[in-house]
Coordinates of C-alpha atoms in Angstrom, one line a residue:
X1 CA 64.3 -78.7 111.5
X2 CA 61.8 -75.9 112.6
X3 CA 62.3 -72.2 111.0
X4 CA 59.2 -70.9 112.5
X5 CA 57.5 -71.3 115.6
X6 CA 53.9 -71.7 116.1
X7 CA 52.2 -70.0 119.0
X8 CA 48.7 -70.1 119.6
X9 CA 47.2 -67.2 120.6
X10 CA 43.9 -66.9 122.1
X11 CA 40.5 -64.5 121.0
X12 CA 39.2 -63.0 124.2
X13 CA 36.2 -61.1 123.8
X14 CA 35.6 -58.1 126.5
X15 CA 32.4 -58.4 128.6
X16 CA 29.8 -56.1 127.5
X17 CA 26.8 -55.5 130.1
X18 CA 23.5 -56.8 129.6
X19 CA 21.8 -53.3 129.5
X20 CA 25.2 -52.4 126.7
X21 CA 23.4 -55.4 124.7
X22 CA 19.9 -54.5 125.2
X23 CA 20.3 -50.6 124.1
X24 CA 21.9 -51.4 121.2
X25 CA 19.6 -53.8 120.2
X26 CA 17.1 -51.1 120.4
X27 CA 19.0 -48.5 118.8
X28 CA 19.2 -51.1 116.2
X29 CA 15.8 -51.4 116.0
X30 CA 14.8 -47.4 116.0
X31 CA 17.1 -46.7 113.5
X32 CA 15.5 -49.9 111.2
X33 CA 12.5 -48.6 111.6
X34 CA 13.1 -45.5 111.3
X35 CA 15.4 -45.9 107.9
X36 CA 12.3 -47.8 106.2
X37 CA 9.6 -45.4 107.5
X38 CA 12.0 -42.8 105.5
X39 CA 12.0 -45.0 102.1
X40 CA 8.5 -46.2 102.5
X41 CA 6.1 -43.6 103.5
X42 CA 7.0 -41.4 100.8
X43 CA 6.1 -43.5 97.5
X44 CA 2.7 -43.6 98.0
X45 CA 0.9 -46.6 95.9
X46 CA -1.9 -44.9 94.7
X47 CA -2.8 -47.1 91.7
X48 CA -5.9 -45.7 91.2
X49 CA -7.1 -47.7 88.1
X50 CA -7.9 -44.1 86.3
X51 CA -5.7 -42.5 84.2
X52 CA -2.5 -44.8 82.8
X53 CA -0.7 -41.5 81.9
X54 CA -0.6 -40.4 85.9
X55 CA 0.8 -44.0 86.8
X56 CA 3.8 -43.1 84.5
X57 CA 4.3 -39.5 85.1
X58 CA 4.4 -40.9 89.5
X59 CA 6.8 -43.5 88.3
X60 CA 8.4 -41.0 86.1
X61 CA 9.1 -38.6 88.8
X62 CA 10.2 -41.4 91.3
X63 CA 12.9 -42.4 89.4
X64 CA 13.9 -39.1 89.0
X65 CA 13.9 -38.6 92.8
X66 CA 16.2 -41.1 93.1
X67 CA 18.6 -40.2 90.6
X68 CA 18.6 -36.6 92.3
X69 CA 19.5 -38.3 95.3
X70 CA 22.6 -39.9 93.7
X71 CA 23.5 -36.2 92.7
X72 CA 23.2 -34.9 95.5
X73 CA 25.2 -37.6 96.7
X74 CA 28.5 -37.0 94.1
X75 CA 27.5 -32.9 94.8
X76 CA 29.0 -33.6 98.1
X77 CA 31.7 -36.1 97.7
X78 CA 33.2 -34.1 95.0
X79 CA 33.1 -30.6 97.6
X80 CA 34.6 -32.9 100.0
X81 CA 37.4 -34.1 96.9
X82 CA 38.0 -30.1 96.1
X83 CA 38.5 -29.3 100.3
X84 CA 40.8 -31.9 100.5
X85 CA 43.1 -31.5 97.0
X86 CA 43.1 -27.3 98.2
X87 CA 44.5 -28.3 101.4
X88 CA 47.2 -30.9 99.8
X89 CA 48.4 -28.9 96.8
X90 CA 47.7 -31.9 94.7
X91 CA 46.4 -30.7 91.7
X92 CA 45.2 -34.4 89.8
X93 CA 42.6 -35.0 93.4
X94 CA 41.6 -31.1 92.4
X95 CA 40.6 -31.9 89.0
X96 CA 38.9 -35.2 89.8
X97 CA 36.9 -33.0 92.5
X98 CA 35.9 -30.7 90.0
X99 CA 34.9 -33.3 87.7
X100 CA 32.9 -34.9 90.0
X101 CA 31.3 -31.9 91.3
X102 CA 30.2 -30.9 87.4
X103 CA 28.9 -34.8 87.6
X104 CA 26.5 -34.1 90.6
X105 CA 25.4 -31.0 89.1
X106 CA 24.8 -32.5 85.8
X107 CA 22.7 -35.7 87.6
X108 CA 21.4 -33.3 90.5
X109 CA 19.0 -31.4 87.8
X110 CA 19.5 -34.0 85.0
X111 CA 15.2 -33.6 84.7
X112 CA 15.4 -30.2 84.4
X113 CA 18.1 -30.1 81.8
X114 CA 16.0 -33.1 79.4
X115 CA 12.9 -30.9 80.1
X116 CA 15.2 -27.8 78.1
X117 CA 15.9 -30.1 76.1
X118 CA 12.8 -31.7 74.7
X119 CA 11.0 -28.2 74.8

């Protein structure tokens, strides 16, 4: 006794031209290059062997680079999250937009606010 039938069906994949294939391959490879010429160029490595101080305070301002970036980041998700919950009515996605938007600005100038803090 069968209940179900099985039928095979079969994966066709559309043709793509050759010059489809080759332009994406290079816009493939621009926007590689491209995205680590953007993370690498700007972190100089200047270990200079002098002062141990300067190593830290580059390091130091590196990392806090990055965690602007995050910021920045949750800044915009959470102006997105407040758009969004005004034009819904939904009041729970408004408070979690505001939440998130106090977030990025707290991690946006997070150096700043230490630097208040430690004097």
């Amino acid at each position: 006794m069968k209940l179900f039938k099985k039928s095979e069906k079969k994966t066709v994949k559309l043709p793509m031209p050759d010059t489809v294939k080759q332009g994406f391959r290079r816009y493939c490879a621009v926007v590689g290059a491209m995205s680590l010429c953007a993370v690498l160029l700007p972190m100089g490595a200047s270990a200079t062997g002098g002062d141990p101080l300067t190593v830290v305070n580059n390091l130091s301002d590196f990392i806090f680079g990055m965690i602007r970036a995050v910021g920045m980041i949750l800044l915009g998700w959470g102006i997105v999250q407040v758009g969004l919950s005004l034009q819904s009515h939904d009041p729970s996605q408004r408070s979690n937009g505001f939440l998130t938007l106090a977030g990025g600005i707290i991690i946006t100038f997070a150096k700043e606010i230490l630097n208040l803090i430690t004097g």
